[in-house]
Structure formats: structure tokens, C-alpha cells
Short mmCIF file of C-alpha atoms and ligand atoms in Angstrom, two decimals:
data_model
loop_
_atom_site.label_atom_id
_atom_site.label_comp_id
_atom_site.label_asym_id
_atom_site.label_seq_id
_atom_site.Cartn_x
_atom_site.Cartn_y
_atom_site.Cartn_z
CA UNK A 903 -70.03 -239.16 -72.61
CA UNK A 904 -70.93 -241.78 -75.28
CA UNK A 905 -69.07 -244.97 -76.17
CA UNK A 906 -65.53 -244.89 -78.16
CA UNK A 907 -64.63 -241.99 -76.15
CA UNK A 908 -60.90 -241.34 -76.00
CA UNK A 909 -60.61 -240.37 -72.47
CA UNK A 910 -60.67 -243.80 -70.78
CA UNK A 911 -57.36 -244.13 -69.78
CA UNK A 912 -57.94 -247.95 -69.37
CA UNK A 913 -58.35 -248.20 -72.81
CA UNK A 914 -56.49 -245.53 -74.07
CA UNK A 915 -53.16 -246.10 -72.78
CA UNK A 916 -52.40 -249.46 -74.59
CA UNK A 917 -53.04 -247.92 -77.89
CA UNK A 918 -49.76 -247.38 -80.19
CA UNK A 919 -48.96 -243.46 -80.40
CA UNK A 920 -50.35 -243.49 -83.97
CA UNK A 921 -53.63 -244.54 -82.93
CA UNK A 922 -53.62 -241.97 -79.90
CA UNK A 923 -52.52 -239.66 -82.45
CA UNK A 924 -55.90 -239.45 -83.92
CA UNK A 925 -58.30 -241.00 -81.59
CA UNK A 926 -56.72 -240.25 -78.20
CA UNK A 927 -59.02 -237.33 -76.26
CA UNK A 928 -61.50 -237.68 -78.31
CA UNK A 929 -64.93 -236.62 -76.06
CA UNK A 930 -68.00 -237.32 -78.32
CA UNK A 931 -70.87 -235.24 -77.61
CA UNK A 932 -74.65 -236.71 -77.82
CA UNK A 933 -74.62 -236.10 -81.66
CA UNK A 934 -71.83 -238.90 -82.11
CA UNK A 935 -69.56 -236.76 -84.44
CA UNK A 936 -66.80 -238.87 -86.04
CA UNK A 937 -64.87 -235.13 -86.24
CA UNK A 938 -63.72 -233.41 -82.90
CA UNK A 939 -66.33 -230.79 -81.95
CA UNK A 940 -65.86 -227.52 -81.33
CA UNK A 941 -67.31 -225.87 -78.55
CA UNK A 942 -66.90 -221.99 -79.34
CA UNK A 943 -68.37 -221.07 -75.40
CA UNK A 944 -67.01 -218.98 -72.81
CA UNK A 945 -69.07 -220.04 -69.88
CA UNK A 946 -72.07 -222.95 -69.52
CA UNK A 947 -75.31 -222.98 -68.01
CA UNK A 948 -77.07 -225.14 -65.43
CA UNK A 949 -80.60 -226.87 -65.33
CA UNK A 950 -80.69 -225.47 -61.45
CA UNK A 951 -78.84 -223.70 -59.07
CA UNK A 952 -78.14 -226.33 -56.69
CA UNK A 953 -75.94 -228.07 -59.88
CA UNK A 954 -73.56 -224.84 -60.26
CA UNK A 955 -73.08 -224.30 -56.65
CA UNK A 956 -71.60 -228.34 -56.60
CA UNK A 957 -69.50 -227.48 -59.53
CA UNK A 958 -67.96 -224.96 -57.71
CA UNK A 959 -67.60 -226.68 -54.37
CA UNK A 960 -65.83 -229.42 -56.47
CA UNK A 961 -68.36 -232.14 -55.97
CA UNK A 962 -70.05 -232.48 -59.47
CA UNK A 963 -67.22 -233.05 -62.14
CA UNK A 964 -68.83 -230.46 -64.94
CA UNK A 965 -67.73 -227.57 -66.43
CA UNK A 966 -67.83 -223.43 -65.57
CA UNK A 967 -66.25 -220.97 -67.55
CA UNK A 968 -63.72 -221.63 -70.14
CA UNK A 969 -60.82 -220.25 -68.24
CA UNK A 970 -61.15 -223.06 -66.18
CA UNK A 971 -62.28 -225.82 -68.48
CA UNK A 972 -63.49 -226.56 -72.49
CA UNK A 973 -64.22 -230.12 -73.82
CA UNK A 974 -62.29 -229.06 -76.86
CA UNK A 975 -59.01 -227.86 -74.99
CA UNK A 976 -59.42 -230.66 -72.72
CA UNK A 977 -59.54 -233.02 -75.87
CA UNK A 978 -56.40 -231.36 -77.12
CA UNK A 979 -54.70 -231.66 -73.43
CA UNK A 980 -55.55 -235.42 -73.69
CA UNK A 981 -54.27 -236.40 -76.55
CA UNK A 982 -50.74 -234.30 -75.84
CA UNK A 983 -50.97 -236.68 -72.83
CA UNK A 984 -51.26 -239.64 -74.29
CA UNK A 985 -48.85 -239.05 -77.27
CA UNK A 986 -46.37 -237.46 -74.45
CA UNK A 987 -46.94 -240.27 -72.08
CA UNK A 988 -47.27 -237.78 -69.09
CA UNK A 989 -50.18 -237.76 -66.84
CA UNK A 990 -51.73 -234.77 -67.13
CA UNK A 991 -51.44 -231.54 -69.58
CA UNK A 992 -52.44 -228.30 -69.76
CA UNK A 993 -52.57 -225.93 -73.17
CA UNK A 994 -51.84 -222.24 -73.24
CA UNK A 995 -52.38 -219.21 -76.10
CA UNK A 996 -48.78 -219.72 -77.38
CA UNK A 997 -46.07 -221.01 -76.55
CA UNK A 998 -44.69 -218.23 -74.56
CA UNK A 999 -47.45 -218.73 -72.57
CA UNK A 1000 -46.57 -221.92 -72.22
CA UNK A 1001 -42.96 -221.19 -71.25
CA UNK A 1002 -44.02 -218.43 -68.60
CA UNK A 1003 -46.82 -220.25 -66.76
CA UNK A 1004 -44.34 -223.26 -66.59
CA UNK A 1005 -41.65 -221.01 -65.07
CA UNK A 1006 -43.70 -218.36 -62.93
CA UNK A 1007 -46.19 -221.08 -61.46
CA UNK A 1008 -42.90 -222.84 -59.78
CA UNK A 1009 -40.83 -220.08 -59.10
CA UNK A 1010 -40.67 -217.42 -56.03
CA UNK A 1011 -37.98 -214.59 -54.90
CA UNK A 1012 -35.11 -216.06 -53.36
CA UNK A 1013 -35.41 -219.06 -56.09
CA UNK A 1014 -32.69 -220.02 -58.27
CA UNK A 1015 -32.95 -221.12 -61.71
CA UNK A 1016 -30.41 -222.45 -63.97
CA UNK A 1017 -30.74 -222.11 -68.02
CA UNK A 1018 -29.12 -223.08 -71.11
CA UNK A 1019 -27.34 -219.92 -73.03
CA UNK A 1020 -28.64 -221.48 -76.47
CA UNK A 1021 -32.70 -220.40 -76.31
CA UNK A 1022 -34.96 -219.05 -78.56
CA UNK A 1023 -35.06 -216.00 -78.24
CA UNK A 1024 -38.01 -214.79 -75.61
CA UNK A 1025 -37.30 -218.13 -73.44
CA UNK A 1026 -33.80 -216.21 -73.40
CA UNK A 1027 -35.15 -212.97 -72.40
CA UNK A 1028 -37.62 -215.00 -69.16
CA UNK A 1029 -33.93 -215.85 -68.09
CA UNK A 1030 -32.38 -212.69 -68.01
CA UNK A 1031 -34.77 -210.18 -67.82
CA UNK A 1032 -38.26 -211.09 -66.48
CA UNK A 1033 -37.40 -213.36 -63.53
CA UNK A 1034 -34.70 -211.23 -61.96
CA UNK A 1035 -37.29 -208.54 -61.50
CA UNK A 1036 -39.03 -210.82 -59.33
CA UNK A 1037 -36.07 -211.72 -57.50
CA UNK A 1038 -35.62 -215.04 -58.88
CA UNK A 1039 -31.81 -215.61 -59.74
CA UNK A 1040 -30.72 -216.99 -62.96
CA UNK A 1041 -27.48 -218.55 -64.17
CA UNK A 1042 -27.21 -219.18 -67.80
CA UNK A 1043 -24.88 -221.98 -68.75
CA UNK A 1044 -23.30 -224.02 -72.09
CA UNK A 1045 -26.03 -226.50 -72.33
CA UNK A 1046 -23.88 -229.07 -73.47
CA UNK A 1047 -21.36 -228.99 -70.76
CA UNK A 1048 -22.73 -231.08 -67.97
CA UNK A 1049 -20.03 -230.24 -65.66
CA UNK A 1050 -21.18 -226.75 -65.85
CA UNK A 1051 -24.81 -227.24 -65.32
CA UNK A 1052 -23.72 -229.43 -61.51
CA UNK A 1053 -21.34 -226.02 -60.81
CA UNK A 1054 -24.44 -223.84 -60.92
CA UNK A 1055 -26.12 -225.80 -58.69
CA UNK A 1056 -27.29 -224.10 -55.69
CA UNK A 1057 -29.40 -224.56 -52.26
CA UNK A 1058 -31.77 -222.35 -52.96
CA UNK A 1059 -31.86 -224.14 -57.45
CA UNK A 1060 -35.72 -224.86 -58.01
CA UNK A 1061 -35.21 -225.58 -61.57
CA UNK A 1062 -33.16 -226.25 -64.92
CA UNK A 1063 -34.54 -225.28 -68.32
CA UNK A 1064 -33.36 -226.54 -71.77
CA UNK A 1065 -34.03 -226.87 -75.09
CA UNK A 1066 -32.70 -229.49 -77.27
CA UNK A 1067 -31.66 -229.43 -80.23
CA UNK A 1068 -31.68 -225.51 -79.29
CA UNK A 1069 -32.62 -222.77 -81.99
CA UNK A 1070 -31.05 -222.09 -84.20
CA UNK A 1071 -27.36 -223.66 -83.07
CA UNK A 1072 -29.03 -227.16 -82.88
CA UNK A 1073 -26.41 -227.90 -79.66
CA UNK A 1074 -27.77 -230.78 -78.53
CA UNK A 1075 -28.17 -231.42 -74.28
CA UNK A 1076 -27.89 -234.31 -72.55
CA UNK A 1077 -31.50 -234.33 -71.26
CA UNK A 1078 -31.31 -237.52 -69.24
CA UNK A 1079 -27.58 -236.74 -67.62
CA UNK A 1080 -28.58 -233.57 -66.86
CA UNK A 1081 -31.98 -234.34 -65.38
CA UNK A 1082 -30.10 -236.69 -62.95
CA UNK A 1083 -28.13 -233.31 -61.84
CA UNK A 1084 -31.44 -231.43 -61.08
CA UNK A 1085 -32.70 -234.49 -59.28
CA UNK A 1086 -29.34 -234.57 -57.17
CA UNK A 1087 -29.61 -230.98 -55.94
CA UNK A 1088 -33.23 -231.38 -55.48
CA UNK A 1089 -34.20 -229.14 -58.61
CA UNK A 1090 -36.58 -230.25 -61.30
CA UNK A 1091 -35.79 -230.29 -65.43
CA UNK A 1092 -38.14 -228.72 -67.67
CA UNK A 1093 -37.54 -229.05 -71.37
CA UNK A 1094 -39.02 -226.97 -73.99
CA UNK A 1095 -39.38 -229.86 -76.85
CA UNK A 1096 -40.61 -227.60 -79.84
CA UNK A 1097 -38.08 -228.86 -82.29
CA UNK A 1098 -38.23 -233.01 -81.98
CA UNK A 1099 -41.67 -232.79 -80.90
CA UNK A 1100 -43.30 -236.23 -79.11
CA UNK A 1101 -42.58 -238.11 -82.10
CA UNK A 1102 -38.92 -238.08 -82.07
CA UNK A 1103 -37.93 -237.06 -78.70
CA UNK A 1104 -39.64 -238.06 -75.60
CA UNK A 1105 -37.74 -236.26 -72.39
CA UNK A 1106 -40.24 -237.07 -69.33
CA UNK A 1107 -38.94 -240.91 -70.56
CA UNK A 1108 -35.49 -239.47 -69.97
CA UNK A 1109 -35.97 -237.88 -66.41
CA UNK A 1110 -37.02 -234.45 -67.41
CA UNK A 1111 -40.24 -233.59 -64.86
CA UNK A 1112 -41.96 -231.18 -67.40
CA UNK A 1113 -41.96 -230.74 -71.36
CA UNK A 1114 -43.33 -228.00 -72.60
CA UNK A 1115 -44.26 -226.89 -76.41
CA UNK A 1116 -44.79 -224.17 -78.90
CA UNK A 1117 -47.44 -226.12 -80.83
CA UNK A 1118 -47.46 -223.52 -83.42
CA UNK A 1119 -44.72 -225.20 -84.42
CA UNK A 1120 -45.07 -229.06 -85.93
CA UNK A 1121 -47.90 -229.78 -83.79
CA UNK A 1122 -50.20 -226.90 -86.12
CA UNK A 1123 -47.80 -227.85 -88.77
CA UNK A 1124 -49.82 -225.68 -91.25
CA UNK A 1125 -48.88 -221.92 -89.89
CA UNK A 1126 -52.44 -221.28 -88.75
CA UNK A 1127 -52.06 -220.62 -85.42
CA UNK A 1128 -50.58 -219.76 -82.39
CA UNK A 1129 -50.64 -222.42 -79.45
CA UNK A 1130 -48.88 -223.47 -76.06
CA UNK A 1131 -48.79 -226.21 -73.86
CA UNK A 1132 -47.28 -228.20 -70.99
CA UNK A 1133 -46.93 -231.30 -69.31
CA UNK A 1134 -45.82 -233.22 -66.10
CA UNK A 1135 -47.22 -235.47 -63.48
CA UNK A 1136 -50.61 -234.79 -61.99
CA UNK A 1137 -49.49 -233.59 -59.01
CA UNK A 1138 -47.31 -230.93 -60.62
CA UNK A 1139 -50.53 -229.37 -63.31
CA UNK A 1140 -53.12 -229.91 -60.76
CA UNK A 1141 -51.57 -228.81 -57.24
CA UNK A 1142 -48.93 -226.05 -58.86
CA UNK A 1143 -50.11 -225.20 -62.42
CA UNK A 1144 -53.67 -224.96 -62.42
CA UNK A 1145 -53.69 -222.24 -59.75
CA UNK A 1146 -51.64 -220.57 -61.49
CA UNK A 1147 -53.29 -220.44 -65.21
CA UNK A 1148 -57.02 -220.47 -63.42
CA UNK A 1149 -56.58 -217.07 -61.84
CA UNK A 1150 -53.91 -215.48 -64.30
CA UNK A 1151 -56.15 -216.38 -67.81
CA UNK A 1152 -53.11 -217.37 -70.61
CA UNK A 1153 -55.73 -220.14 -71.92
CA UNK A 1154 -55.71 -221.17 -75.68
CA UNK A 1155 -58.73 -220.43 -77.48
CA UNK A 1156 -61.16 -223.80 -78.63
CA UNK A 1157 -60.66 -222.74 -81.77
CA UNK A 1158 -56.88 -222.78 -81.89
CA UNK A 1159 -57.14 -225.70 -80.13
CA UNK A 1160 -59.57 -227.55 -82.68
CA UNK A 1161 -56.82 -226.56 -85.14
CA UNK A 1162 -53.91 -228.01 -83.07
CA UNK A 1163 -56.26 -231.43 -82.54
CA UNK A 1164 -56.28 -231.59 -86.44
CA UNK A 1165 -52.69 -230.98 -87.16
CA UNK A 1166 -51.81 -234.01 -84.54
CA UNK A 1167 -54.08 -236.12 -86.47
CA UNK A 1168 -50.64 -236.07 -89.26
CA UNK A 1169 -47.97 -235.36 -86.83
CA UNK A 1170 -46.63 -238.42 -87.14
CA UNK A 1171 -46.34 -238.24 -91.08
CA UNK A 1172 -45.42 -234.70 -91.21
CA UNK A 1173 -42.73 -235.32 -88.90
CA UNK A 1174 -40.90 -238.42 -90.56
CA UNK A 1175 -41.65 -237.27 -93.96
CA UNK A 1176 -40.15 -233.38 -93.27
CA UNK A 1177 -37.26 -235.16 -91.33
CA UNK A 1178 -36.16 -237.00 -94.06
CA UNK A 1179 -36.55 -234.68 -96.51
CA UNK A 1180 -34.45 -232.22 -94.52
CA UNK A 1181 -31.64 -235.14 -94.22
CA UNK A 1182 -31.84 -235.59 -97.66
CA UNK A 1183 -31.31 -231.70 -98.51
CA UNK A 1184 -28.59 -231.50 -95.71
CA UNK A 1185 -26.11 -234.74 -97.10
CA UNK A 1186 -27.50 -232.42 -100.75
CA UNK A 1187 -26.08 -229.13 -99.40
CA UNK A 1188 -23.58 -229.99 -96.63
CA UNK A 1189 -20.25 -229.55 -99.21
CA UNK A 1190 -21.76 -226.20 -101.07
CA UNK A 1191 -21.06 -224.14 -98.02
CA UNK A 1192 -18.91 -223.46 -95.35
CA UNK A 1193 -20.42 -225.45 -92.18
CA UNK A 1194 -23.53 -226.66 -92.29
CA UNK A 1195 -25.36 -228.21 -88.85
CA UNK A 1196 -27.80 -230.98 -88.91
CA UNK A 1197 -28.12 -233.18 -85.46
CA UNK A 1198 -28.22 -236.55 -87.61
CA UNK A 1199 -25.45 -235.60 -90.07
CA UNK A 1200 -21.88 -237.49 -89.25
CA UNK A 1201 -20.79 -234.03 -88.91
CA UNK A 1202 -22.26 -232.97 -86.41
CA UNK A 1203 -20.36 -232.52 -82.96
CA UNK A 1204 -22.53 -234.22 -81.20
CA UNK A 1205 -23.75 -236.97 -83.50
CA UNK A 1206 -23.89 -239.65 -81.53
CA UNK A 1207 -26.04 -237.79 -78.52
CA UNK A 1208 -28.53 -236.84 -80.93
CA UNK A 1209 -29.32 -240.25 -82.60
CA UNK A 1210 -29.72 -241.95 -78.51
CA UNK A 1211 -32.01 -238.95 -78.09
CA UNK A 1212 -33.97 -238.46 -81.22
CA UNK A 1213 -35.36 -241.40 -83.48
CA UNK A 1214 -34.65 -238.77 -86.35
CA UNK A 1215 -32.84 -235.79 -86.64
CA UNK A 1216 -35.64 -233.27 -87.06
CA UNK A 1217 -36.91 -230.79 -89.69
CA UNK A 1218 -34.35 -228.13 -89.11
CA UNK A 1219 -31.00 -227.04 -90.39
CA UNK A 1220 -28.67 -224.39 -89.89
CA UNK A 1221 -25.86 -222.87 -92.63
CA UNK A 1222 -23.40 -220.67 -91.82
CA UNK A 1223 -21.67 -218.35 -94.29
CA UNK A 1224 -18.26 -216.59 -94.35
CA UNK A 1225 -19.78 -213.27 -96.02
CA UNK A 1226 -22.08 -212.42 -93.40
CA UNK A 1227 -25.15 -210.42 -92.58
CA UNK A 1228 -24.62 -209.07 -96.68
CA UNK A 1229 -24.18 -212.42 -97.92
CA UNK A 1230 -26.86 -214.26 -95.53
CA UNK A 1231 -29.34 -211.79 -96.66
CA UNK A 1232 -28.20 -212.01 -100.98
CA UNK A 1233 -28.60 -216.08 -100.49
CA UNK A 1234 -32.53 -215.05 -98.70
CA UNK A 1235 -33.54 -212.58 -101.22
CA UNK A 1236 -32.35 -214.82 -104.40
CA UNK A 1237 -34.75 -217.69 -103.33
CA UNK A 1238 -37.59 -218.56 -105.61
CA UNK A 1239 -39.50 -221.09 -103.67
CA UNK A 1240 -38.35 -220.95 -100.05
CA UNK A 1241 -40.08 -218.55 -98.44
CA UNK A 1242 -38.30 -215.78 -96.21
CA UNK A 1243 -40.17 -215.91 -92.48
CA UNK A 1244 -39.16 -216.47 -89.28
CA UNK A 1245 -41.54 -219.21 -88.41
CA UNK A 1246 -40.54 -222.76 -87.86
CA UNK A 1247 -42.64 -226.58 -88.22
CA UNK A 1248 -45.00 -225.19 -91.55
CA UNK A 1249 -45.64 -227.51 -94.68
CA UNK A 1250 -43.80 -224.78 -96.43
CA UNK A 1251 -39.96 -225.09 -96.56
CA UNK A 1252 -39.08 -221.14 -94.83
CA UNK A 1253 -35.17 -219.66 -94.15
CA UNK A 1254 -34.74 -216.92 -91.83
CA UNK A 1255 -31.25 -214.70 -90.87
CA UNK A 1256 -31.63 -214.96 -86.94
CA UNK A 1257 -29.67 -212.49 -86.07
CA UNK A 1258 -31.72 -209.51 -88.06
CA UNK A 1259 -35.02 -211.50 -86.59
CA UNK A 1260 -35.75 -214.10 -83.72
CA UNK A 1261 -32.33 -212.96 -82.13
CA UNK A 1262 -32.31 -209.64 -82.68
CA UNK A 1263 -33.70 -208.65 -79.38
CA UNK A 1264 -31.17 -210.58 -77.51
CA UNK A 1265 -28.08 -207.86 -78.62
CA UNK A 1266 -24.85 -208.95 -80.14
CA UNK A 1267 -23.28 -209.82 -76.82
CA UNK A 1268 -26.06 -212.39 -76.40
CA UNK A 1269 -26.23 -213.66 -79.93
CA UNK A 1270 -22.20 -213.92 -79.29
CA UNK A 1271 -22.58 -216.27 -76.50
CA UNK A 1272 -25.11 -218.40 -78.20
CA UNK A 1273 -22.94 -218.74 -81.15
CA UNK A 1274 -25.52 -216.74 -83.49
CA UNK A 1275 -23.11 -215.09 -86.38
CA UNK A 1276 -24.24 -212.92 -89.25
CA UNK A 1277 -23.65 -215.54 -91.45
CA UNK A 1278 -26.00 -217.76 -89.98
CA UNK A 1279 -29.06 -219.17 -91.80
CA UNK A 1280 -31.82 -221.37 -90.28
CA UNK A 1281 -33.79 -223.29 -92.59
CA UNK A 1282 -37.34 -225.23 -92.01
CA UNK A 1283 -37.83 -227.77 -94.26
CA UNK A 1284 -41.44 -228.48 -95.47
CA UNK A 1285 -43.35 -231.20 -97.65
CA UNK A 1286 -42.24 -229.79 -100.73
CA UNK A 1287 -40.51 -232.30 -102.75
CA UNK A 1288 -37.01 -232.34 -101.98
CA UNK A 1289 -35.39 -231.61 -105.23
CA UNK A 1290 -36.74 -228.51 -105.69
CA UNK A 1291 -36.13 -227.24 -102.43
CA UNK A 1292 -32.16 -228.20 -103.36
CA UNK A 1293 -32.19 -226.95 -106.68
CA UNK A 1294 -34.03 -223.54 -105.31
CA UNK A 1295 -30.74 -223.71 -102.13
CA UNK A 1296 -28.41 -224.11 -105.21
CA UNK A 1297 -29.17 -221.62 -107.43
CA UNK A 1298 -29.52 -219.27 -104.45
CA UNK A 1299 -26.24 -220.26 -102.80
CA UNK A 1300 -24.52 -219.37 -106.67
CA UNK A 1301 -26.53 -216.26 -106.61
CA UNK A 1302 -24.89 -214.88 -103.55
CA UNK A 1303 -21.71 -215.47 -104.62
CA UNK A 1304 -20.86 -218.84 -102.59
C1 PLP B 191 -41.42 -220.71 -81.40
C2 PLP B 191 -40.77 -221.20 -80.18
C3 PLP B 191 -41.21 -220.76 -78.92
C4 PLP B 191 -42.31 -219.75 -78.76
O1 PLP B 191 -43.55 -220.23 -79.21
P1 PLP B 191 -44.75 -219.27 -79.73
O2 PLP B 191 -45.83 -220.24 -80.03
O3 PLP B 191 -44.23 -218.51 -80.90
O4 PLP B 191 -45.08 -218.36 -78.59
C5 PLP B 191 -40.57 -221.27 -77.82
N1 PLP B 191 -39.56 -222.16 -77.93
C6 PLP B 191 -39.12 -222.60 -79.12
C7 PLP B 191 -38.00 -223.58 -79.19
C8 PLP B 191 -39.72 -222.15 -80.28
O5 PLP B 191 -39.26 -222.57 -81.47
#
């Protein structure tokens, strides 16, 4: 590779996390490109045999097929690295693929797993539905309760997995208390870290062993395109994951990946800017409705928690109404500018109802236990200016009769 790459790690890892941001991972082909290339291949060929049959033996360092390796994924998985400050990274198609090659890589029958009630949806569902058919037990707990995540540990508990601030109740966990419980009972924590994202939450620096992403989310930041990825020590990717993702295939695309390398290039500004915006609209809107939950708002329960854990309090907010699913859905359908979607971490501001969409699937015994009421409205905030996006909340909150 040429010079200025960014994959010397004795170089790289002094930089500040703005300058890894956009240079880190960067692997320059012979051209010199100042832009990230992208290397649309599936496999690559060799000048003679003998070279492909060291590849595969392991003794000459170059790449295959792209289900084992791409210089543009592998630029992508570098820079998560360096911006995560874990050692090693590997991206998937989404970030359910993400979520189920960190879980099924780790986990066998007669395992025991424990899991916050509060998930997104699908991470829900790996809990109770897809791991117990493999025999792997599951206990599903109230993430914030510490006491309750050392009760369901077990002899046979491999794992803990969290999400904090959790979608859509924004409950906030106690990543580095409850990553010394998983270390106590021999267990490992792996956090799904979609909603602060590296740049306000960093949970390997609070004891968790493995963080792992939607990048759809902030990371694409733009709503282009579905992406995955996750991160831990060497040991764990190379030795446990890698086997895992080499011979089961849930790879991301170079192109999504290209996509993903450009959206971290502004991650940092997106971040700040959407987070303060979405403080600004929350302090705007917190009095117009009944209860409105925003992890660095003075109301929120756990306040304090979220400001040790998060440098700011993130681009989401959830509203909850008295009139329910009818009155939920009036406020949606009256907006002029937010846009109705389910997505999350776009440049667009976008409300959803969870319990019509992203919780539907989970039934209303589930959405009961995670605290997911008809009245309940999660809203993304984009880079819109602010104002409108309260005036657009306002006149839709008077429209639906709050
Ligand atoms: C969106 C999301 C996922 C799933 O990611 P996809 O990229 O949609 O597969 C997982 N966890 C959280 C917290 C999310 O917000």
C-alpha cells in the first residue's frame, strides 16, 4: 500500500477521533485517490498458482473472495476500530446481521444468556424465539435493575446483551456496573450501541467486551442503506467471529460499505448538531404533552446515569399521549414536515407509533413489559432547523386535540 495509508496502527492510533473519523482505514490503491475506492469484486485473481495456494495456506497476507475479505469493507472495519477504540471489527449486511453473528458465533445448547426486556424489536425476538430453538436459554430482565441482572446469573451464563438508551423507552443501563456482573459470573457484555453511537457513548471503555451497531442508523446518517457491524478484542473477531461469518456469508456489500465510510466522514457533526437540536425541541415540547422522555432532560429518571454515560443525550425522543393508538396516530397524520417512517439516525427529522410498527411483532404482552403504550410516539430528530421541526410538533400536537 502507498504512503498516508490509514491502517498503520502506529500512526493511526494517536490521532484525535475526528481525524480517524475521516482518514482512519483509509487503504490507497496505486492510483493515490484522495476519495476511498471502491472495489465492486467478488473474488481476485493471481499472477500464478503458487501465490493463491499461499493465500489459502495463510502464508501470503492477500485477498480471496469477498466473503472473506474486501479493501473497502476492511477500510470501513478500520475506521469503526479506530473511532471505537477496539482492536479489531468486523461489518455485516445489517444490523441484524450484526446482532445474530454476535450472538450465534458465541453461543451453543446448554448456554445461558441473559437480556434486557427493553430491545428493539428483532434483538427482542433473537431472545425469545430464535435461541431457544437451539437450546440456548434466555432470561429477559429490567435492564435498569442491576440487582436483577446478578439474580439471573447462572453456571452455565455465556453472555449479557443490552442496549442503552433502549428503543423506544430510552431506559438507560448501567453498562459499566453491569459489565462487572458478567465479568463476576464469568459471562461477557455485549452492547448494541445504535442510539449514542461512538461519538457519545463508548461501552468497551466501560467494560462491555463487544459493541455492536446498526450503522443504518447515524453511522449512514442519510437513509441509504442498510449496514451491520461489530467489535471486540482480536482474539474474540478472529478466533470466534470470523469462523463464524466466513462459512455462514452475512457480509455487507462494498458498496454499502463505501456509503457507510462516507457517512462517518460527518458523524461527528451530524451527531452533536442532531443532539442538540433534539434537546432544544425536547426543553420546546416537554410541557405540551403528557410525559415526554429525553436521557439529558432533568426529567428524566435516570438523568444523572445518562450524562456519566453519554457526552450528549442523543438524537432521539419519546412522547407519550393519554388518547392512545387514535390520538398517537391524529398527532402522525397532521404533520407537515416530519415525516411518518419507522427508521431512526436520517438527516430528516421522522416520528413513528411503535406499537402499530417496530413493536408490533413483539404482541401486547411484550410491548406491556417493555413499557410500549399506544400512546407512545418516538421521534428522530434530523438537521432540519429546529424551529420548524417545533412549530410543525405544535401545530400537530393542537391538531390532535392535545
Ligand atoms: C435498527 C436497529 C437494529 C437493527 O438494525 P438494521 O440495520 O435495521 O438491521 C438493531 N438495534 C437497534 C437499537 C436499532 O435501532
Amino acid at each position: 500500500m502507498k504512503n498516508k495509508t490509514g491502517h498503520d496502527r502506529q500512526i493511526t492510533r494517536n490521532w484525535k477521533p475526528a481525524t480517524q473519523a475521516i482518514r482512519g482505514g483509509t487503504l490507497r490503491s496505486e492510483f493515490g485517490e484522495t476519495s476511498e475506492a471502491l472495489f465492486l469484486t467478488s473474488g481476485y485473481s493471481y499472477d500464478v498458482a503458487e501465490t493463491a495456494a499461499a493465500r489459502f495456506r495463510g502464508d501470503d497476507p492477500g485477498m480471496t473472495y469477498s466473503r472473506l475479505q474486501n479493501p473497502t469493507v476492511a477500510m470501513l472495519e478500520e475506521r469503526l476500530c479506530l473511532m471505537e477504540g477496539a482492536e479489531a471489527c468486523r461489518a455485516q449486511a445489517s444490523g441484524m446481521a450484526a446482532m445474530t453473528t454476535a450472538l450465534l458465533c458465541q453461543l451453543s445448547a446448554g448456554d445461558h444468556m441473559v437480556t434486557a426486556r427493553s430491545m428493539f424489536g428483532s434483538c427482542k425476538w433473537l431472545g425469545s424465539e430464535l435461541l431457544p430453538r437451539f437450546g440456548i436459554e434466555v432470561t429477559i430482565v429490567d435492564g435498569t435493575d442491576n440487582d436483577a441482572w446478578a439474580t439471573a446469573m447462572r453456571p452455565n451464563t455465556k453472555l449479557f446483551f443490552l442496549e442503552t438508551p433502549a428503543n423506544p423507552t430510552l431506559e438507560v443501563a448501567d453498562i459499566r456496573a453491569i459489565a462487572d456482573i458478567a465479568h463476576d459470573g464469568g459471562a461477557k457484555l455485549l452492547v448494541d450501541n445504535a442510539f449514542a453511537t461512538p461519538i457519545l457513548q463508548r461501552p468497551m471503555e466501560m467494560g462491555a467486551d463487544m459493541v455492536a451497531y446498526s450503522a443504518t442508523k447515524m453511522m449512514d446518517g442519510q437513509g441509504r442503506v442498510l449496514a451491520g457491524a461489530v467489535l471486540g478484542t482480536a482474539e474474540f473477531i478472529n478466533d470466534t467471529l470470523l469462523p463464524f461469518q466466513r462459512n455462514t456469508g452475512p457480509n455487507l456489500s462494498p458498496f454499502n460499505a463505501w456509503v457507510v465510510l462516507k457517512g462517518l466522514e460527518t458523524l461527528d457533526l451530524r451527531v452533536h448538531r442532531q443532539s442538540e437540536n433534539a434537546l432544544k425541541i425536547a426543553q420546546a415540547l416537554e410541557h405540551r404533552v403528557p410525559r415526554l422522555l429525553y436521557p439529558h432532560l432533568d426529567s428524566h429518571p435516570q438523568l444523572e446515569l445518562a450524562k456519566a454515560q453519554m457526552s450528549a443525550g442523543g438524537t432521539i425522543i419519546s412522547i407519550f399521549l393519554d388518547g392512545g393508538r387514535e390520538q398517537a396516530h391524529a398527532l402522525l397524520n397532521a404533520l407537515q414536515l416530519v415525516d411518518i417512517s419507522n427508521n431512526i439516525g436520517d438527516s430528516r427529522s421522522l416520528m413513528t407509533h411503535p406499537a402499530s410498527t417496530t413493536h408490533y411483532g413483539v404482541g401486547e404482552e411484550g410491548r406491556a413489559e417493555m413499557g410500549i403504550t399506544e400512546g407512545l410516539l418516538r421521534l428522530s430528530i434530523g438537521l432540519e432547523d429546529p424551529d420548524d421541526i417545533i412549530a410543525d410538533l405544535e401545530q400537530a400536537i393542537a391538531a390532535a386535540g392535545i
